[in-house]
Amino acid sequence: MFIEQPALYLRWLYPRALWRMNRHERSVYLTFDDGPIPEATPYILDILKEHGIHATFFMVGDNVRRYPHLYQRIVDEGHQVGNHTHNHIGALNRTIHEYNYNVEHANAYIRSHLFRPPHGWMRLIQYFLLSRRYKIVMWDLVTRDYSKWLTAQGVVNNIIRYARPGSIITFHDSLKSIDKLRTALPESIKWLKSQGYDSCMCCTHVPDSLH
């Protein structure tokens, strides 16, 4: 995964992918990858609800299969969902058929027109094939909440340093991230509020105010 903002050549490599929203509006777009799981997702949903914020959850299909009640809660609370493959597989060591099948298997559970590849990589043929069916959503800022070398304050510092108008910000509802997010997520939201940012759902244009 690319730290903390993607290199320009990646944006050129996947030109039809969505990396950043409107840079002229003071809005950011919160996204969460790899869930849903009971150890992390309910807490994240509680924090988002407390602050009146909607986000986009890029889900692993097998997690949705195992925890359909979490998927339903995400949908019922007004969040957007996206496909993150069925088993969180990388694209580089998979055939075109294997990768596409895994994505479609996931979408039988997730039912979304959005797709984000695990680790941010696809071979070009996979990218072109999937972009016919899905809107490929990448990111403008990865918080690195999954890193064992980063503290909760380090996650917040990444938000402070790299967030900008139109940023698509990636957190993770995962076991690697949740201990840090218990502090970092509410602190990040508070900082974004203090800077006058609105929070929006990815690929939509109706903001949910952070004020």
PDB file of C-alpha atoms in Angstrom:
ATOM      1  CA  MET A   1       0.000   0.000   0.000  1.00  0.00           C
ATOM      2  CA  PHE A   2       1.304   3.459  -0.829  1.00  0.00           C
ATOM      3  CA  ILE A   3       2.237   5.889   1.917  1.00  0.00           C
ATOM      4  CA  GLU A   4       0.740   8.353   2.693  1.00  0.00           C
ATOM      5  CA  GLN A   5      -0.318   9.988  -0.532  1.00  0.00           C
ATOM      6  CA  PRO A   6      -0.048   8.049  -3.814  1.00  0.00           C
ATOM      7  CA  ALA A   7       2.665   8.928  -6.300  1.00  0.00           C
ATOM      8  CA  LEU A   8       1.604  10.805  -9.422  1.00  0.00           C
ATOM      9  CA  TYR A   9       2.621   7.921 -11.674  1.00  0.00           C
ATOM     10  CA  LEU A  10      -0.053   5.747 -10.033  1.00  0.00           C
ATOM     11  CA  ARG A  11      -2.702   8.280 -10.951  1.00  0.00           C
ATOM     12  CA  TRP A  12      -1.402   8.159 -14.512  1.00  0.00           C
ATOM     13  CA  LEU A  13      -1.354   4.351 -14.445  1.00  0.00           C
ATOM     14  CA  TYR A  14      -5.049   4.188 -13.494  1.00  0.00           C
ATOM     15  CA  PRO A  15      -6.397   7.376 -15.084  1.00  0.00           C
ATOM     16  CA  ARG A  16     -10.094   6.478 -14.796  1.00  0.00           C
ATOM     17  CA  ALA A  17      -9.826   5.665 -11.097  1.00  0.00           C
ATOM     18  CA  LEU A  18     -11.027   8.146  -8.518  1.00  0.00           C
ATOM     19  CA  TRP A  19      -8.159   9.413  -6.358  1.00  0.00           C
ATOM     20  CA  ARG A  20      -9.469  12.734  -5.077  1.00  0.00           C
ATOM     21  CA  MET A  21     -12.775  14.553  -5.183  1.00  0.00           C
ATOM     22  CA  ASN A  22     -13.383  18.247  -5.869  1.00  0.00           C
ATOM     23  CA  ARG A  23     -10.356  20.162  -4.590  1.00  0.00           C
ATOM     24  CA  HIS A  24     -12.329  23.411  -4.627  1.00  0.00           C
ATOM     25  CA  GLU A  25     -14.800  22.265  -1.957  1.00  0.00           C
ATOM     26  CA  ARG A  26     -13.773  22.038   1.673  1.00  0.00           C
ATOM     27  CA  SER A  27     -14.866  18.441   2.043  1.00  0.00           C
ATOM     28  CA  VAL A  28     -13.159  15.140   2.786  1.00  0.00           C
ATOM     29  CA  TYR A  29     -14.369  11.595   2.149  1.00  0.00           C
ATOM     30  CA  LEU A  30     -13.870   8.983   4.860  1.00  0.00           C
ATOM     31  CA  THR A  31     -13.466   5.368   3.758  1.00  0.00           C
ATOM     32  CA  PHE A  32     -12.838   2.145   5.687  1.00  0.00           C
ATOM     33  CA  ASP A  33     -11.269  -0.992   4.219  1.00  0.00           C
ATOM     34  CA  ASP A  34     -11.198  -4.728   5.021  1.00  0.00           C
ATOM     35  CA  GLY A  35     -14.301  -5.205   7.236  1.00  0.00           C
ATOM     36  CA  PRO A  36     -16.813  -5.720   8.448  1.00  0.00           C
ATOM     37  CA  ILE A  37     -15.688  -7.510  11.620  1.00  0.00           C
ATOM     38  CA  PRO A  38     -17.305  -7.500  15.076  1.00  0.00           C
ATOM     39  CA  GLU A  39     -14.090  -6.426  16.826  1.00  0.00           C
ATOM     40  CA  ALA A  40     -13.851  -3.110  14.935  1.00  0.00           C
ATOM     41  CA  THR A  41     -16.817  -2.141  12.787  1.00  0.00           C
ATOM     42  CA  PRO A  42     -19.420  -1.532  15.532  1.00  0.00           C
ATOM     43  CA  TYR A  43     -17.120   0.923  17.332  1.00  0.00           C
ATOM     44  CA  ILE A  44     -16.424   2.808  14.099  1.00  0.00           C
ATOM     45  CA  LEU A  45     -20.140   2.972  13.331  1.00  0.00           C
ATOM     46  CA  ASP A  46     -20.844   4.284  16.825  1.00  0.00           C
ATOM     47  CA  ILE A  47     -18.277   7.078  16.403  1.00  0.00           C
ATOM     48  CA  LEU A  48     -19.585   8.033  12.968  1.00  0.00           C
ATOM     49  CA  LYS A  49     -23.146   8.083  14.275  1.00  0.00           C
ATOM     50  CA  GLU A  50     -22.140  10.180  17.283  1.00  0.00           C
ATOM     51  CA  HIS A  51     -20.670  12.807  14.969  1.00  0.00           C
ATOM     52  CA  GLY A  52     -23.377  12.603  12.298  1.00  0.00           C
ATOM     53  CA  ILE A  53     -20.942  11.446   9.612  1.00  0.00           C
ATOM     54  CA  HIS A  54     -21.397   9.047   6.716  1.00  0.00           C
ATOM     55  CA  ALA A  55     -18.564   7.092   5.121  1.00  0.00           C
ATOM     56  CA  THR A  56     -17.885   4.449   2.496  1.00  0.00           C
ATOM     57  CA  PHE A  57     -16.966   0.929   3.623  1.00  0.00           C
ATOM     58  CA  PHE A  58     -14.952  -1.158   1.148  1.00  0.00           C
ATOM     59  CA  MET A  59     -15.816  -4.650   2.316  1.00  0.00           C
ATOM     60  CA  VAL A  60     -14.332  -8.107   1.993  1.00  0.00           C
ATOM     61  CA  GLY A  61     -17.059 -10.371   0.666  1.00  0.00           C
ATOM     62  CA  ASP A  62     -16.279 -13.282   2.997  1.00  0.00           C
ATOM     63  CA  ASN A  63     -16.596 -10.956   5.988  1.00  0.00           C
ATOM     64  CA  VAL A  64     -20.016  -9.869   4.757  1.00  0.00           C
ATOM     65  CA  ARG A  65     -20.950 -13.536   4.387  1.00  0.00           C
ATOM     66  CA  ARG A  66     -19.905 -14.227   7.987  1.00  0.00           C
ATOM     67  CA  TYR A  67     -21.315 -11.047   9.524  1.00  0.00           C
ATOM     68  CA  PRO A  68     -24.378 -10.065   7.495  1.00  0.00           C
ATOM     69  CA  HIS A  69     -25.818  -8.158  10.466  1.00  0.00           C
ATOM     70  CA  LEU A  70     -22.861  -5.749  10.318  1.00  0.00           C
ATOM     71  CA  TYR A  71     -23.336  -5.238   6.593  1.00  0.00           C
ATOM     72  CA  GLN A  72     -27.003  -4.507   7.214  1.00  0.00           C
ATOM     73  CA  ARG A  73     -26.227  -2.058   9.990  1.00  0.00           C
ATOM     74  CA  ILE A  74     -23.820  -0.176   7.708  1.00  0.00           C
ATOM     75  CA  VAL A  75     -26.483   0.102   5.020  1.00  0.00           C
ATOM     76  CA  ASP A  76     -29.289   0.912   7.465  1.00  0.00           C
ATOM     77  CA  GLU A  77     -27.274   3.770   8.971  1.00  0.00           C
ATOM     78  CA  GLY A  78     -26.877   5.390   5.576  1.00  0.00           C
ATOM     79  CA  HIS A  79     -23.285   4.559   4.689  1.00  0.00           C
ATOM     80  CA  GLN A  80     -22.113   3.582   1.239  1.00  0.00           C
ATOM     81  CA  VAL A  81     -20.558   0.188   0.488  1.00  0.00           C
ATOM     82  CA  GLY A  82     -17.870  -0.916  -1.940  1.00  0.00           C
ATOM     83  CA  ASN A  83     -16.273  -4.156  -3.105  1.00  0.00           C
ATOM     84  CA  HIS A  84     -12.789  -5.081  -1.796  1.00  0.00           C
ATOM     85  CA  THR A  85     -12.670  -8.635  -3.253  1.00  0.00           C
ATOM     86  CA  HIS A  86     -14.015 -11.741  -1.550  1.00  0.00           C
ATOM     87  CA  ASN A  87     -10.830 -12.815   0.247  1.00  0.00           C
ATOM     88  CA  HIS A  88      -8.686  -9.649   0.233  1.00  0.00           C
ATOM     89  CA  ILE A  89      -6.502 -11.110  -2.499  1.00  0.00           C
ATOM     90  CA  GLY A  90      -3.726  -9.355  -4.353  1.00  0.00           C
ATOM     91  CA  ALA A  91      -4.004  -9.013  -8.100  1.00  0.00           C
ATOM     92  CA  LEU A  92      -0.407  -9.531  -9.179  1.00  0.00           C
ATOM     93  CA  ASN A  93      -0.198 -13.262  -8.458  1.00  0.00           C
ATOM     94  CA  ARG A  94      -3.685 -14.124  -9.759  1.00  0.00           C
ATOM     95  CA  THR A  95      -4.881 -14.884 -13.245  1.00  0.00           C
ATOM     96  CA  ILE A  96      -7.355 -12.492 -14.800  1.00  0.00           C
ATOM     97  CA  HIS A  97     -10.080 -15.107 -14.410  1.00  0.00           C
ATOM     98  CA  GLU A  98      -9.261 -15.819 -10.731  1.00  0.00           C
ATOM     99  CA  TYR A  99      -9.214 -12.160  -9.777  1.00  0.00           C
ATOM    100  CA  ASN A 100     -12.374 -11.215 -11.631  1.00  0.00           C
ATOM    101  CA  TYR A 101     -14.190 -14.244 -10.249  1.00  0.00           C
ATOM    102  CA  ASN A 102     -13.184 -13.264  -6.713  1.00  0.00           C
ATOM    103  CA  VAL A 103     -14.481  -9.731  -7.228  1.00  0.00           C
ATOM    104  CA  GLU A 104     -17.785 -10.969  -8.649  1.00  0.00           C
ATOM    105  CA  HIS A 105     -18.137 -13.533  -5.859  1.00  0.00           C
ATOM    106  CA  ALA A 106     -17.786 -10.694  -3.353  1.00  0.00           C
ATOM    107  CA  ASN A 107     -20.340  -8.584  -5.170  1.00  0.00           C
ATOM    108  CA  ALA A 108     -22.974 -11.260  -4.775  1.00  0.00           C
ATOM    109  CA  TYR A 109     -22.899 -10.266  -1.080  1.00  0.00           C
ATOM    110  CA  ILE A 110     -21.904  -6.590  -1.265  1.00  0.00           C
ATOM    111  CA  ARG A 111     -23.963  -5.403  -4.258  1.00  0.00           C
ATOM    112  CA  SER A 112     -22.005  -2.275  -5.118  1.00  0.00           C
ATOM    113  CA  HIS A 113     -20.822  -0.395  -8.204  1.00  0.00           C
ATOM    114  CA  LEU A 114     -17.642   0.701  -6.378  1.00  0.00           C
ATOM    115  CA  PHE A 115     -14.402  -1.279  -6.226  1.00  0.00           C
ATOM    116  CA  ARG A 116     -11.093  -0.754  -4.436  1.00  0.00           C
ATOM    117  CA  PRO A 117      -8.260  -3.251  -5.011  1.00  0.00           C
ATOM    118  CA  PRO A 118      -6.457  -4.571  -1.930  1.00  0.00           C
ATOM    119  CA  HIS A 119      -2.976  -3.039  -1.630  1.00  0.00           C
ATOM    120  CA  GLY A 120      -3.820  -0.536  -4.380  1.00  0.00           C
ATOM    121  CA  TRP A 121      -2.481  -2.659  -7.225  1.00  0.00           C
ATOM    122  CA  MET A 122      -3.992  -4.260 -10.297  1.00  0.00           C
ATOM    123  CA  ARG A 123      -2.480  -5.359 -13.544  1.00  0.00           C
ATOM    124  CA  LEU A 124      -3.593  -3.080 -16.322  1.00  0.00           C
ATOM    125  CA  ILE A 125      -5.780  -5.705 -17.993  1.00  0.00           C
ATOM    126  CA  GLN A 126      -7.553  -6.318 -14.678  1.00  0.00           C
ATOM    127  CA  TYR A 127      -8.000  -2.587 -14.221  1.00  0.00           C
ATOM    128  CA  PHE A 128      -9.477  -2.096 -17.692  1.00  0.00           C
ATOM    129  CA  LEU A 129     -11.839  -5.051 -17.357  1.00  0.00           C
ATOM    130  CA  LEU A 130     -13.090  -4.094 -13.899  1.00  0.00           C
ATOM    131  CA  SER A 131     -13.459  -0.417 -14.779  1.00  0.00           C
ATOM    132  CA  ARG A 132     -16.113  -1.417 -17.328  1.00  0.00           C
ATOM    133  CA  ARG A 133     -18.335  -2.647 -14.501  1.00  0.00           C
ATOM    134  CA  TYR A 134     -17.165  -0.706 -11.448  1.00  0.00           C
ATOM    135  CA  LYS A 135     -16.048   2.762 -10.468  1.00  0.00           C
ATOM    136  CA  ILE A 136     -12.491   2.193  -9.215  1.00  0.00           C
ATOM    137  CA  VAL A 137     -11.966   4.226  -6.033  1.00  0.00           C
ATOM    138  CA  MET A 138      -8.440   4.679  -4.697  1.00  0.00           C
ATOM    139  CA  TRP A 139      -7.424   7.356  -2.156  1.00  0.00           C
ATOM    140  CA  ASP A 140      -5.677  10.635  -1.603  1.00  0.00           C
ATOM    141  CA  LEU A 141      -4.503   9.809   1.928  1.00  0.00           C
ATOM    142  CA  VAL A 142      -3.741   6.504   3.648  1.00  0.00           C
ATOM    143  CA  THR A 143      -3.645   6.987   7.419  1.00  0.00           C
ATOM    144  CA  ARG A 144      -1.424   3.917   8.039  1.00  0.00           C
ATOM    145  CA  ASP A 145      -3.602   2.945  10.987  1.00  0.00           C
ATOM    146  CA  TYR A 146      -2.660  -0.691  10.288  1.00  0.00           C
ATOM    147  CA  SER A 147       1.081  -0.142  10.890  1.00  0.00           C
ATOM    148  CA  LYS A 148       2.612  -1.613  14.041  1.00  0.00           C
ATOM    149  CA  TRP A 149       5.235   1.141  13.846  1.00  0.00           C
ATOM    150  CA  LEU A 150       2.689   3.945  14.103  1.00  0.00           C
ATOM    151  CA  THR A 151       0.922   5.169  17.239  1.00  0.00           C
ATOM    152  CA  ALA A 152      -2.602   6.548  17.457  1.00  0.00           C
ATOM    153  CA  GLN A 153      -1.121  10.037  17.562  1.00  0.00           C
ATOM    154  CA  GLY A 154       0.877   9.189  14.435  1.00  0.00           C
ATOM    155  CA  VAL A 155      -2.377   8.382  12.650  1.00  0.00           C
ATOM    156  CA  VAL A 156      -3.836  11.720  13.717  1.00  0.00           C
ATOM    157  CA  ASN A 157      -0.636  13.458  12.630  1.00  0.00           C
ATOM    158  CA  ASN A 158      -1.025  11.955   9.150  1.00  0.00           C
ATOM    159  CA  ILE A 159      -4.508  13.440   8.960  1.00  0.00           C
ATOM    160  CA  ILE A 160      -3.229  16.825  10.097  1.00  0.00           C
ATOM    161  CA  ARG A 161      -0.321  16.800   7.669  1.00  0.00           C
ATOM    162  CA  TYR A 162      -1.900  15.362   4.530  1.00  0.00           C
ATOM    163  CA  ALA A 163      -5.671  16.015   4.566  1.00  0.00           C
ATOM    164  CA  ARG A 164      -6.720  18.609   1.987  1.00  0.00           C
ATOM    165  CA  PRO A 165      -9.929  19.623   0.190  1.00  0.00           C
ATOM    166  CA  GLY A 166     -11.302  16.662  -1.739  1.00  0.00           C
ATOM    167  CA  SER A 167      -9.181  14.058   0.059  1.00  0.00           C
ATOM    168  CA  ILE A 168     -10.415  10.477  -0.013  1.00  0.00           C
ATOM    169  CA  ILE A 169      -9.088   9.256   3.346  1.00  0.00           C
ATOM    170  CA  THR A 170      -8.516   5.573   4.049  1.00  0.00           C
ATOM    171  CA  PHE A 171      -8.879   4.033   7.500  1.00  0.00           C
ATOM    172  CA  HIS A 172      -9.315   0.305   8.216  1.00  0.00           C
ATOM    173  CA  ASP A 173     -11.921  -1.554  10.253  1.00  0.00           C
ATOM    174  CA  SER A 174      -9.487  -4.342  11.046  1.00  0.00           C
ATOM    175  CA  LEU A 175      -7.782  -6.020  13.982  1.00  0.00           C
ATOM    176  CA  LYS A 176      -4.513  -4.297  13.123  1.00  0.00           C
ATOM    177  CA  SER A 177      -6.116  -0.862  13.302  1.00  0.00           C
ATOM    178  CA  ILE A 178      -8.839  -0.833  15.906  1.00  0.00           C
ATOM    179  CA  ASP A 179      -6.720  -0.228  19.014  1.00  0.00           C
ATOM    180  CA  LYS A 180      -5.279   2.920  17.442  1.00  0.00           C
ATOM    181  CA  LEU A 181      -8.622   4.026  15.985  1.00  0.00           C
ATOM    182  CA  ARG A 182     -10.281   4.096  19.395  1.00  0.00           C
ATOM    183  CA  THR A 183      -8.249   7.246  19.940  1.00  0.00           C
ATOM    184  CA  ALA A 184      -7.269   8.315  16.428  1.00  0.00           C
ATOM    185  CA  LEU A 185     -10.699   8.278  14.752  1.00  0.00           C
ATOM    186  CA  PRO A 186     -12.527  10.645  17.125  1.00  0.00           C
ATOM    187  CA  GLU A 187      -9.436  12.870  17.385  1.00  0.00           C
ATOM    188  CA  SER A 188      -9.138  13.025  13.598  1.00  0.00           C
ATOM    189  CA  ILE A 189     -12.803  13.934  13.261  1.00  0.00           C
ATOM    190  CA  LYS A 190     -12.426  16.672  15.874  1.00  0.00           C
ATOM    191  CA  TRP A 191      -9.451  18.126  14.025  1.00  0.00           C
ATOM    192  CA  LEU A 192     -11.246  18.016  10.671  1.00  0.00           C
ATOM    193  CA  LYS A 193     -14.203  19.809  12.253  1.00  0.00           C
ATOM    194  CA  SER A 194     -11.933  22.475  13.658  1.00  0.00           C
ATOM    195  CA  GLN A 195     -10.573  23.110  10.156  1.00  0.00           C
ATOM    196  CA  GLY A 196     -14.038  23.580   8.694  1.00  0.00           C
ATOM    197  CA  TYR A 197     -14.185  20.358   6.695  1.00  0.00           C
ATOM    198  CA  ASP A 198     -17.401  18.604   5.761  1.00  0.00           C
ATOM    199  CA  SER A 199     -17.445  14.818   5.501  1.00  0.00           C
ATOM    200  CA  CYS A 200     -19.051  13.224   2.460  1.00  0.00           C
ATOM    201  CA  MET A 201     -19.707   9.740   1.197  1.00  0.00           C
ATOM    202  CA  CYS A 202     -17.378   8.747  -1.596  1.00  0.00           C
ATOM    203  CA  CYS A 203     -18.769   9.234  -5.107  1.00  0.00           C
ATOM    204  CA  THR A 204     -21.756  11.196  -3.886  1.00  0.00           C
ATOM    205  CA  HIS A 205     -22.205  14.919  -3.754  1.00  0.00           C
ATOM    206  CA  VAL A 206     -24.426  15.359  -0.715  1.00  0.00           C
ATOM    207  CA  PRO A 207     -22.248  16.408   2.265  1.00  0.00           C
ATOM    208  CA  ASP A 208     -22.930  15.508   5.864  1.00  0.00           C
ATOM    209  CA  SER A 209     -21.679  18.471   7.841  1.00  0.00           C
ATOM    210  CA  LEU A 210     -18.919  17.946  10.368  1.00  0.00           C
ATOM    211  CA  HIS A 211     -19.946  21.124  12.188  1.00  0.00           C
TER     212      HIS A 211
END
